Amino acid sequence: MPEVFIDGKRYEFEGDHMALQYMLDQGLEVPFFCYHPSMSIPANCRQCMVKAGQYMKNDETGEYELDEEGERKIRWFPKLQTSCALKLSDGMVIQTQETSDEAERAQKDTLEFILANHPLDCPICDQAGECPLQIQTYKYGPEGSRFEVKKVHKPKRVELGPRVTLDAERCINCTRCVRFTEEISESHQLTIVSRGDKNYPITAPSETFDDPYSLNTVDICPVGALTSTDFRFKARVWEMNQTPSIDISNGKGCNVDLWTRDNEVLRITPRQNDHVNDYWMPDESRNAYKLFNENRVSRPFIKLDGDNQSNSSWNNAIETFAEVLEANDSSDILLIGSPHASVEENYTFNKFFNLLGAPNARFATHIIDGYGDDFLITDDQAPNTSGCRLLNLDESSSSELKTAVSQAKVVITLGDDLIDRDVLSVSDLEDPYVVSLATNHNEMTKASDLVIPITCVAEHAASYVNIDGRIQRSFPAKETKYSNRRLNLEMSEGRLDRFGTNFDNWVNEDNKVDCLPVWEFLNKLAERLGLEFEYRHSREIMTEISEKLDTFADVSFERMDEEKGIQLPIKQSKVEQK
């Protein structure tokens, strides 16, 4: 098997490898800026330079040539090599900054060169705390600068488009952003203008950087030259908690991280999953954070007279709900599940009312034909349409649902605004008693007689099946009135959570929504009705589902965590970039 020697240690490899990626895969560290594993290799930042050579072999015998001390002779390449563009070969010898003074000095000199015109505005830069240039300067850079003349100033606070702002003087010409628009999104909206120390990325004159994936350039910018217009100056990375989750704005189920502070989600960024979204996500999916913070249903609402709704206690809401169920025949109850709700929510919702004798739940898909782009934006606007189908809920068209509503005396809906998306109208819901289990106020909750607040994807652990049949799960990122970050071992804890106090200005109880997971509310309703129904955690629900439904066999939260989701035995389509 081919062998390579890195910093004096022997490694075996198969296939084609570039030295930098191979070393990163082995857990070794080499600094870099312009390299990205999903894009082409320009080798223009020069930060990943290493000393490289080849063991010498005798042309006739094929044996390694030995020196006077019996060691293999090395023919060093005449100059240092950029490891990102250096292809491994059998017998190659590489020395990184760990063992080569030349490589260490080259990296230090490169950083000094990059910093010659880079503004030292780390205290106000939005990238501070997660800036590779800042980190590598501390680890590999010079202690000072020999640059004593005035720095070159480039354009600042340039709004490239509706979502991205450029501070050009921070740019180090890594070209990641330009290559992204050329190779990944293929919009070709960015290019590098000017030469030498005056160059920076920009759009063509009068053009706007409105690429539907434009914010990915912010994620991969290594120096804070490109920043999110929406997120600028909102928070610093060390003030926030980072929690893995799933995008719920369409059917792809991109893996994301939710960044929270003071119990509010402040931004959403992509999380790498080669099976689903690689390193990317659409811009529109990042706006979902507003749904987690704003216009939330907090405490139950009940319609007392006319169209007037008012807050109610949980006890009154449970008692009212129970009385409605007891006063009506189970065959007169219509259940409407939701592709916007999780597998666990739809399963417990359907099971609970089935135990009372109600017919199987229906659901209406949320598909806009032609909306998708064959990359990460899909026609399906819901995160769990496949999950509803696999749970055997009855898929219904708008006309079928209207007919069913007209024949029902009680309509119970789960987390779906059927009015806003024209499946039902307000007039359809005038006669039956309508109960909505909802996360946000919307047209559906306005038309409801009883509104039960439930947790959203940012507040519970639950799973969703994407359009390709991959089941993935979320983690709770926000506390509710009834959950505690320090007691829930699944919730991330940041510095402020550990060391802050209730007197600090970042602690605000108003940001905690008064809501419950669906299964916890149904537990309370079951207790009132004398029904045998109780779940302590969504993990228990998934265990039950995996035991009862063959399609979910062997599915568990543990496997989803270890394998970054599980491909269920249904149709699978490969993620393709444009």
PDB file of C-alpha atoms in Angstrom, residues 243-246 248 256 258-260 262-265 268 288-299 314 340 342 344-345 437-440 452-464 473-485 488 490-492 508-520 536-538 557:
ATOM      1  CA  THR A 243     -27.606  23.751  19.182  1.00  0.00           C
ATOM      2  CA  PRO A 244     -27.908  21.256  16.297  1.00  0.00           C
ATOM      3  CA  SER A 245     -31.311  21.135  14.637  1.00  0.00           C
ATOM      4  CA  ILE A 246     -33.201  20.650  11.375  1.00  0.00           C
ATOM      5  CA  ILE A 248     -38.292  23.187   8.968  1.00  0.00           C
ATOM      6  CA  VAL A 256     -28.572  23.548  10.828  1.00  0.00           C
ATOM      7  CA  LEU A 258     -29.600  27.325  16.117  1.00  0.00           C
ATOM      8  CA  TRP A 259     -27.743  30.159  17.849  1.00  0.00           C
ATOM      9  CA  THR A 260     -29.585  31.374  20.935  1.00  0.00           C
ATOM     10  CA  ASP A 262     -31.417  34.947  26.344  1.00  0.00           C
ATOM     11  CA  ASN A 263     -33.814  32.296  25.080  1.00  0.00           C
ATOM     12  CA  GLU A 264     -34.173  33.813  21.630  1.00  0.00           C
ATOM     13  CA  VAL A 265     -32.900  32.304  18.393  1.00  0.00           C
ATOM     14  CA  ILE A 268     -29.447  29.899  11.864  1.00  0.00           C
ATOM     15  CA  ALA A 288     -37.256  30.722  10.142  1.00  0.00           C
ATOM     16  CA  TYR A 289     -35.666  31.955  13.380  1.00  0.00           C
ATOM     17  CA  LYS A 290     -38.336  34.672  13.524  1.00  0.00           C
ATOM     18  CA  LEU A 291     -41.032  31.996  13.810  1.00  0.00           C
ATOM     19  CA  PHE A 292     -39.337  30.718  16.958  1.00  0.00           C
ATOM     20  CA  ASN A 293     -39.330  34.133  18.664  1.00  0.00           C
ATOM     21  CA  GLU A 294     -42.188  36.233  17.356  1.00  0.00           C
ATOM     22  CA  ASN A 295     -45.962  36.020  17.486  1.00  0.00           C
ATOM     23  CA  ARG A 296     -45.899  32.878  19.596  1.00  0.00           C
ATOM     24  CA  VAL A 297     -49.000  31.447  21.223  1.00  0.00           C
ATOM     25  CA  SER A 298     -48.269  31.677  24.946  1.00  0.00           C
ATOM     26  CA  ARG A 299     -50.903  30.264  27.361  1.00  0.00           C
ATOM     27  CA  TRP A 314     -54.264  25.448  31.453  1.00  0.00           C
ATOM     28  CA  HIS A 340     -45.207  20.855   9.502  1.00  0.00           C
ATOM     29  CA  SER A 342     -42.813  16.161  13.794  1.00  0.00           C
ATOM     30  CA  GLU A 344     -43.700  12.159  17.339  1.00  0.00           C
ATOM     31  CA  GLU A 345     -46.321  14.924  17.372  1.00  0.00           C
ATOM     32  CA  LEU A 437     -52.718  22.964  18.779  1.00  0.00           C
ATOM     33  CA  ALA A 438     -50.449  25.731  17.514  1.00  0.00           C
ATOM     34  CA  THR A 439     -47.029  27.342  17.889  1.00  0.00           C
ATOM     35  CA  ASN A 440     -47.792  30.780  16.368  1.00  0.00           C
ATOM     36  CA  ILE A 452     -53.498  25.155  22.803  1.00  0.00           C
ATOM     37  CA  PRO A 453     -49.877  26.463  22.697  1.00  0.00           C
ATOM     38  CA  ILE A 454     -47.346  23.781  21.780  1.00  0.00           C
ATOM     39  CA  THR A 455     -43.576  23.762  21.475  1.00  0.00           C
ATOM     40  CA  CYS A 456     -41.818  24.423  18.170  1.00  0.00           C
ATOM     41  CA  VAL A 457     -38.795  22.612  16.723  1.00  0.00           C
ATOM     42  CA  ALA A 458     -36.493  24.914  18.714  1.00  0.00           C
ATOM     43  CA  GLU A 459     -38.041  23.788  21.990  1.00  0.00           C
ATOM     44  CA  HIS A 460     -38.315  20.026  21.786  1.00  0.00           C
ATOM     45  CA  ALA A 461     -36.458  16.915  20.712  1.00  0.00           C
ATOM     46  CA  ALA A 462     -38.307  15.337  17.802  1.00  0.00           C
ATOM     47  CA  SER A 463     -37.716  13.814  14.377  1.00  0.00           C
ATOM     48  CA  TYR A 464     -38.683  14.715  10.821  1.00  0.00           C
ATOM     49  CA  ARG A 473     -33.935  14.893  14.728  1.00  0.00           C
ATOM     50  CA  SER A 474     -33.809  18.215  16.541  1.00  0.00           C
ATOM     51  CA  PHE A 475     -32.583  19.163  20.010  1.00  0.00           C
ATOM     52  CA  PRO A 476     -34.208  21.687  22.346  1.00  0.00           C
ATOM     53  CA  ALA A 477     -32.447  25.046  22.027  1.00  0.00           C
ATOM     54  CA  LYS A 478     -34.921  27.328  23.845  1.00  0.00           C
ATOM     55  CA  GLU A 479     -36.367  26.984  27.317  1.00  0.00           C
ATOM     56  CA  THR A 480     -40.118  27.217  27.853  1.00  0.00           C
ATOM     57  CA  LYS A 481     -41.866  28.182  31.075  1.00  0.00           C
ATOM     58  CA  TYR A 482     -41.639  24.530  32.054  1.00  0.00           C
ATOM     59  CA  SER A 483     -38.144  23.493  30.956  1.00  0.00           C
ATOM     60  CA  ASN A 484     -34.764  24.316  32.449  1.00  0.00           C
ATOM     61  CA  ARG A 485     -31.494  24.406  30.573  1.00  0.00           C
ATOM     62  CA  ASN A 488     -32.130  19.098  30.613  1.00  0.00           C
ATOM     63  CA  GLU A 490     -29.718  17.678  25.945  1.00  0.00           C
ATOM     64  CA  MET A 491     -29.715  21.485  26.041  1.00  0.00           C
ATOM     65  CA  SER A 492     -26.471  23.327  25.397  1.00  0.00           C
ATOM     66  CA  ASN A 508     -35.356  37.897  30.429  1.00  0.00           C
ATOM     67  CA  GLU A 509     -38.186  35.636  31.557  1.00  0.00           C
ATOM     68  CA  ASP A 510     -40.466  37.248  28.958  1.00  0.00           C
ATOM     69  CA  ASN A 511     -38.675  35.295  26.245  1.00  0.00           C
ATOM     70  CA  LYS A 512     -39.900  31.988  27.668  1.00  0.00           C
ATOM     71  CA  VAL A 513     -43.090  30.854  25.958  1.00  0.00           C
ATOM     72  CA  ASP A 514     -45.864  29.310  28.051  1.00  0.00           C
ATOM     73  CA  CYS A 515     -46.344  26.160  25.978  1.00  0.00           C
ATOM     74  CA  LEU A 516     -46.042  22.377  26.202  1.00  0.00           C
ATOM     75  CA  PRO A 517     -44.932  19.578  23.890  1.00  0.00           C
ATOM     76  CA  VAL A 518     -48.000  17.987  22.288  1.00  0.00           C
ATOM     77  CA  TRP A 519     -47.483  14.715  24.135  1.00  0.00           C
ATOM     78  CA  GLU A 520     -47.232  16.450  27.509  1.00  0.00           C
ATOM     79  CA  ARG A 536     -42.334  11.232  29.492  1.00  0.00           C
ATOM     80  CA  HIS A 537     -40.052  12.005  26.542  1.00  0.00           C
ATOM     81  CA  SER A 538     -40.175  12.006  22.757  1.00  0.00           C
ATOM     82  CA  PHE A 557     -32.516   8.880  18.673  1.00  0.00           C
TER      83      PHE A 557
END
